[in-house]
Structures are given as structure tokens and as C-alpha cells.
Amino acid sequence: MLSLIIDALWLMLPAYVPNSSAVLFAGRTPLDLGRHFVDGRRIFGPGKTFRGLIGGTLAGIAIGLLQQLIRTGTHIGVPSFEPISVVITLALGAMLGDLIKSFFKRRLGLERGAPLPLVDQLDFVIGAWVLTYVFFTDWFIHNFTIPIMIVVLILSPLLHLAVNFVGFKLGKKKEPW
Ligand code: CTP
Ligand code: MG
């Protein structure tokens, strides 16, 4: 059970880091450049910026590369990564999942930062999974077994809330979720 949890966290780390670090990189220029959708609301909203997307993605890739160094260095019992490619789809997919989530939040009339329970906590998981599955199907099926996926689906929302609470307490985040 413990090794299942460690495997799950290790595999997901390149997807976790982008999501929680985007707030630290947050810039001013929004990805939608302030433009509105046909419904008159913002396309993504002011909470999705170029710097957040790029900084978050690069932070996730950096962690993934570090994990590969650790892995080749010590051979502890953690799942392997393919070369950088998988790390990129995990990190970028996480940020894209978050971005697509914001698109739909705006369509629902939800303002920036308004909570959308479970969706807010799992958007990046689904994004990372879908993008990685599309590009590296065999790798995905081999590493993300059903038990691993179940652990990820249970742990991610809890971790996400915990990290956001810390970010809120440190004054980095406007909302505690
Ligand atoms: N952030 C960013 N760029 C991104 C993602 C996040 O700059 N691509 C920063 C923004 O400052 C954002 C903060 O990280 O406010 C927290 O991210 P998140 O909770 O995903 O955004 P929300 O502000 O809650 O916006 P939304 O309602 O669209 O989810
Ligand atoms: Mg939010």
C-alpha cells in the first residue's frame, strides 16, 4: 500500500508541481489578452497568465528531470520515466487541464477564484493523463495501472487543498482552496 502511494506520488510529481507553482510565477498578461468570448465573459479570465503557464510548466519539467537523475543515481524502487518527453506531457497537460477548466468556469458565469469543487482539484490530473495518454499510450498504460490511478484520484484533491491552504497562509494565494 505504501509503495503504491509512493509510486503514485512519484509519477504525478511533474504534474503536481506546475499546478501549485503557477501562482508563484503569476504574471500580469492574461492568456486571453483580456478578450471576451461570445457570451460576453472573459475567455479564460485574469487568473490564467502567460508567466503562470510557462513558469509552471517549466517547473514541472525541471522536477521531472531531477527525478530522472535521482532514479538513475540510486535506483530506489520508483517507477521510471521515459526521456524528457513524458515529463513534458505531464507538466504541460496539468497546466492545460487547469486552463480548460477555467474556460468552462467562465462559461458557467463563475468569476476568477470561485470554487468548483472536485473539478478545481482534479483538472490538472485529468489534463496530465489525457495529454500523456495521447502521446505515450504504451508508457501510460504500463505505469498508470488502475490501482495507481485510484490512489491518484483520492490523494490529489487532498494534496491540492493542503498545498493551496499553505499558499493562502503564506499570502501567495487569494483563496484557501
Ligand atoms: N496562475 C497564473 N497562470 C496560470 C495558472 C495560475 O498566473 N496559467 C496564477 C493566478 O495568479 C491565479 C493563481 O495562480 O489566480 C491560482 O491559480 P488557480 O486557482 O488555478 O486560478 P484561479 O484564480 O482560481 O482562477 P479560476 O477561477 O480561473 O480557476
Ligand atoms: Mg482556483
GROMACS .gro file of C-alpha atoms and ligand atoms in nm:
model
  207
    1MET     CA    1   0.000   0.000   0.000
    2LEU     CA    2   0.274   0.245   0.096
    3SER     CA    3   0.474   0.165  -0.215
    4LEU     CA    4   0.159   0.218  -0.421
    5ILE     CA    5   0.125   0.566  -0.272
    6ILE     CA    6   0.493   0.645  -0.326
    7ASP     CA    7   0.472   0.526  -0.687
    8ALA     CA    8   0.161   0.735  -0.747
    9LEU     CA    9   0.315   1.050  -0.599
   10TRP     CA   10   0.642   0.997  -0.783
   11LEU     CA   11   0.466   0.953  -1.117
   12MET     CA   12   0.245   1.256  -1.062
   13LEU     CA   13   0.510   1.494  -0.927
   14PRO     CA   14   0.577   1.659  -1.267
   15ALA     CA   15   0.201   1.731  -1.282
   16TYR     CA   16   0.166   1.845  -0.921
   17VAL     CA   17   0.446   2.099  -0.926
   18PRO     CA   18   0.320   2.310  -1.222
   19ASN     CA   19  -0.022   2.349  -1.071
   20SER     CA   20   0.093   2.460  -0.730
   21SER     CA   21   0.381   2.675  -0.852
   22ALA     CA   22   0.187   2.869  -1.120
   23VAL     CA   23   0.071   3.109  -0.850
   24LEU     CA   24   0.435   3.191  -0.770
   25PHE     CA   25   0.512   3.274  -1.134
   26ALA     CA   26   0.184   3.455  -1.197
   27GLY     CA   27   0.238   3.750  -1.427
   28ARG     CA   28   0.009   4.022  -1.548
   29THR     CA   29  -0.055   3.947  -1.913
   30PRO     CA   30  -0.350   3.711  -1.927
   31LEU     CA   31  -0.352   3.429  -2.182
   32ASP     CA   32  -0.677   3.560  -2.327
   33LEU     CA   33  -0.522   3.909  -2.353
   34GLY     CA   34  -0.832   4.041  -2.181
   35ARG     CA   35  -1.058   3.930  -2.462
   36HIS     CA   36  -1.415   3.812  -2.424
   37PHE     CA   37  -1.598   3.508  -2.555
   38VAL     CA   38  -1.928   3.525  -2.747
   39ASP     CA   39  -2.116   3.512  -2.415
   40GLY     CA   40  -1.957   3.844  -2.319
   41ARG     CA   41  -1.747   3.691  -2.041
   42ARG     CA   42  -1.369   3.656  -2.041
   43ILE     CA   43  -1.231   3.359  -2.237
   44PHE     CA   44  -1.012   3.232  -1.951
   45GLY     CA   45  -1.015   3.520  -1.705
   46PRO     CA   46  -0.742   3.719  -1.530
   47GLY     CA   47  -0.619   3.418  -1.327
   48LYS     CA   48  -0.456   3.248  -1.627
   49THR     CA   49  -0.138   3.429  -1.733
   50PHE     CA   50   0.148   3.360  -1.974
   51ARG     CA   51   0.401   3.360  -1.695
   52GLY     CA   52   0.194   3.123  -1.484
   53LEU     CA   53   0.153   2.877  -1.771
   54ILE     CA   54   0.516   2.887  -1.885
   55GLY     CA   55   0.673   2.906  -1.537
   56GLY     CA   56   0.452   2.628  -1.403
   57THR     CA   57   0.524   2.402  -1.697
   58LEU     CA   58   0.899   2.459  -1.678
   59ALA     CA   59   0.897   2.397  -1.302
   60GLY     CA   60   0.722   2.063  -1.361
   61ILE     CA   61   0.972   1.967  -1.630
   62ALA     CA   62   1.262   2.064  -1.402
   63ILE     CA   63   1.127   1.840  -1.124
   64GLY     CA   64   1.079   1.555  -1.370
   65LEU     CA   65   1.438   1.583  -1.489
   66LEU     CA   66   1.558   1.591  -1.130
   67GLN     CA   67   1.357   1.275  -1.063
   68GLN     CA   68   1.530   1.103  -1.352
   69LEU     CA   69   1.869   1.198  -1.208
   70ILE     CA   70   1.769   1.061  -0.868
   71ARG     CA   71   1.635   0.749  -1.029
   72THR     CA   72   1.947   0.675  -1.231
   73GLY     CA   73   2.161   0.771  -0.932
   74THR     CA   74   2.015   0.547  -0.666
   75HIS     CA   75   1.775   0.303  -0.829
   76ILE     CA   76   1.529   0.323  -0.546
   77GLY     CA   77   1.207   0.140  -0.614
   78VAL     CA   78   1.020   0.404  -0.802
   79PRO     CA   79   0.868   0.388  -1.149
   80SER     CA   80   1.084   0.500  -1.435
   81PHE     CA   81   1.025   0.784  -1.673
   82GLU     CA   82   1.084   0.778  -2.042
   83PRO     CA   83   1.321   1.051  -2.150
   84ILE     CA   84   1.204   1.409  -2.105
   85SER     CA   85   0.903   1.357  -2.338
   86VAL     CA   86   0.671   1.213  -2.073
   87VAL     CA   87   0.774   1.477  -1.823
   88ILE     CA   88   0.669   1.743  -2.075
   89THR     CA   89   0.322   1.598  -2.136
   90LEU     CA   90   0.264   1.551  -1.761
   91ALA     CA   91   0.365   1.909  -1.681
   92LEU     CA   92   0.208   2.080  -1.981
   93GLY     CA   93  -0.104   1.862  -1.960
   94ALA     CA   94  -0.154   1.968  -1.598
   95MET     CA   95  -0.146   2.336  -1.692
   96LEU     CA   96  -0.370   2.284  -1.996
   97GLY     CA   97  -0.624   2.095  -1.786
   98ASP     CA   98  -0.634   2.388  -1.545
   99LEU     CA   99  -0.672   2.630  -1.837
  100ILE     CA  100  -0.957   2.438  -2.000
  101LYS     CA  101  -1.124   2.418  -1.659
  102SER     CA  102  -1.113   2.798  -1.636
  103PHE     CA  103  -1.268   2.826  -1.982
  104PHE     CA  104  -1.568   2.626  -1.863
  105LYS     CA  105  -1.586   2.809  -1.530
  106ARG     CA  106  -1.622   3.137  -1.717
  107ARG     CA  107  -1.895   2.985  -1.938
  108LEU     CA  108  -2.079   2.890  -1.617
  109GLY     CA  109  -2.054   3.254  -1.512
  110LEU     CA  110  -1.809   3.181  -1.229
  111GLU     CA  111  -1.566   3.463  -1.153
  112ARG     CA  112  -1.191   3.410  -1.112
  113GLY     CA  113  -1.123   3.212  -0.797
  114ALA     CA  114  -1.482   3.098  -0.745
  115PRO     CA  115  -1.468   2.739  -0.623
  116LEU     CA  116  -1.582   2.449  -0.838
  117PRO     CA  117  -1.539   2.153  -0.601
  118LEU     CA  118  -1.361   1.844  -0.730
  119VAL     CA  119  -1.317   2.000  -1.074
  120ASP     CA  120  -1.069   2.252  -0.927
  121GLN     CA  121  -0.887   1.966  -0.756
  122LEU     CA  122  -0.872   1.723  -1.046
  123ASP     CA  123  -0.845   1.938  -1.361
  124PHE     CA  124  -0.466   1.909  -1.369
  125VAL     CA  125  -0.476   1.532  -1.307
  126ILE     CA  126  -0.709   1.474  -1.600
  127GLY     CA  127  -0.512   1.713  -1.821
  128ALA     CA  128  -0.183   1.541  -1.744
  129TRP     CA  129  -0.334   1.198  -1.801
  130VAL     CA  130  -0.509   1.280  -2.127
  131LEU     CA  131  -0.209   1.453  -2.287
  132THR     CA  132   0.029   1.177  -2.177
  133TYR     CA  133  -0.210   0.903  -2.288
  134VAL     CA  134  -0.249   1.062  -2.632
  135PHE     CA  135   0.125   1.091  -2.694
  136PHE     CA  136   0.264   0.797  -2.496
  137THR     CA  137  -0.016   0.544  -2.472
  138ASP     CA  138   0.201   0.240  -2.401
  139TRP     CA  139   0.400   0.418  -2.133
  140PHE     CA  140   0.081   0.544  -1.975
  141ILE     CA  141  -0.088   0.204  -1.960
  142HIS     CA  142   0.228   0.045  -1.826
  143ASN     CA  143   0.282   0.297  -1.547
  144PHE     CA  144  -0.064   0.424  -1.458
  145THR     CA  145  -0.221   0.098  -1.353
  146ILE     CA  146  -0.577   0.103  -1.219
  147PRO     CA  147  -0.466   0.088  -0.851
  148ILE     CA  148  -0.222   0.376  -0.912
  149MET     CA  149  -0.496   0.580  -1.080
  150ILE     CA  150  -0.734   0.521  -0.791
  151VAL     CA  151  -0.471   0.634  -0.540
  152VAL     CA  152  -0.402   0.944  -0.751
  153LEU     CA  153  -0.773   1.030  -0.770
  154ILE     CA  154  -0.805   1.006  -0.391
  155LEU     CA  155  -0.479   1.174  -0.290
  156SER     CA  156  -0.465   1.457  -0.543
  157PRO     CA  157  -0.763   1.658  -0.414
  158LEU     CA  158  -0.634   1.627  -0.056
  159LEU     CA  159  -0.281   1.731  -0.155
  160HIS     CA  160  -0.412   2.011  -0.371
  161LEU     CA  161  -0.621   2.154  -0.087
  162ALA     CA  162  -0.335   2.121   0.160
  163VAL     CA  163  -0.085   2.298  -0.069
  164ASN     CA  164  -0.333   2.573  -0.153
  165PHE     CA  165  -0.400   2.628   0.217
  166VAL     CA  166  -0.029   2.674   0.278
  167GLY     CA  167  -0.012   2.912  -0.020
  168PHE     CA  168  -0.302   3.107   0.125
  169LYS     CA  169  -0.142   3.129   0.469
  170LEU     CA  170   0.183   3.247   0.310
  171GLY     CA  171  -0.016   3.520   0.136
  172LYS     CA  172   0.055   3.382  -0.212
  173LYS     CA  173  -0.299   3.277  -0.287
  174LYS     CA  174  -0.617   3.480  -0.260
  175GLU     CA  175  -0.839   3.186  -0.166
  176PRO     CA  176  -0.760   2.896   0.066
  177TRP     CA  177  -0.879   2.640  -0.198
  178CTP     N1  178  -0.196   3.138  -1.235
  178CTP     C1  179  -0.143   3.200  -1.347
  178CTP     N2  180  -0.143   3.137  -1.469
  178CTP     C2  181  -0.196   3.013  -1.481
  178CTP     C3  182  -0.250   2.948  -1.369
  178CTP     C4  183  -0.250   3.013  -1.246
  178CTP     O1  184  -0.093   3.313  -1.338
  178CTP     N3  185  -0.193   2.954  -1.603
  178CTP     C5  186  -0.194   3.210  -1.105
  178CTP     C6  187  -0.301   3.321  -1.099
  178CTP     O2  188  -0.248   3.427  -1.020
  178CTP     C7  189  -0.415   3.251  -1.027
  178CTP     C8  190  -0.339   3.166  -0.926
  178CTP     O3  191  -0.224   3.123  -0.997
  178CTP     O4  192  -0.504   3.340  -0.966
  178CTP     C9  193  -0.418   3.048  -0.874
  178CTP     O5  194  -0.449   2.959  -0.979
  178CTP     P1  195  -0.593   2.895  -0.995
  178CTP     O6  196  -0.651   2.859  -0.863
  178CTP     O7  197  -0.582   2.789  -1.099
  178CTP     O8  198  -0.675   3.016  -1.062
  178CTP     P2  199  -0.799   3.098  -1.007
  178CTP     O9  200  -0.753   3.234  -0.969
  178CTP    O10  201  -0.875   3.020  -0.908
  178CTP    O11  202  -0.887   3.117  -1.141
  178CTP     P3  203  -1.002   3.024  -1.198
  178CTP    O12  204  -1.129   3.067  -1.135
  178CTP    O13  205  -0.997   3.053  -1.345
  178CTP    O14  206  -0.967   2.881  -1.168
  179MG      MG  207  -0.863   2.848  -0.802
   0.00000   0.00000   0.00000
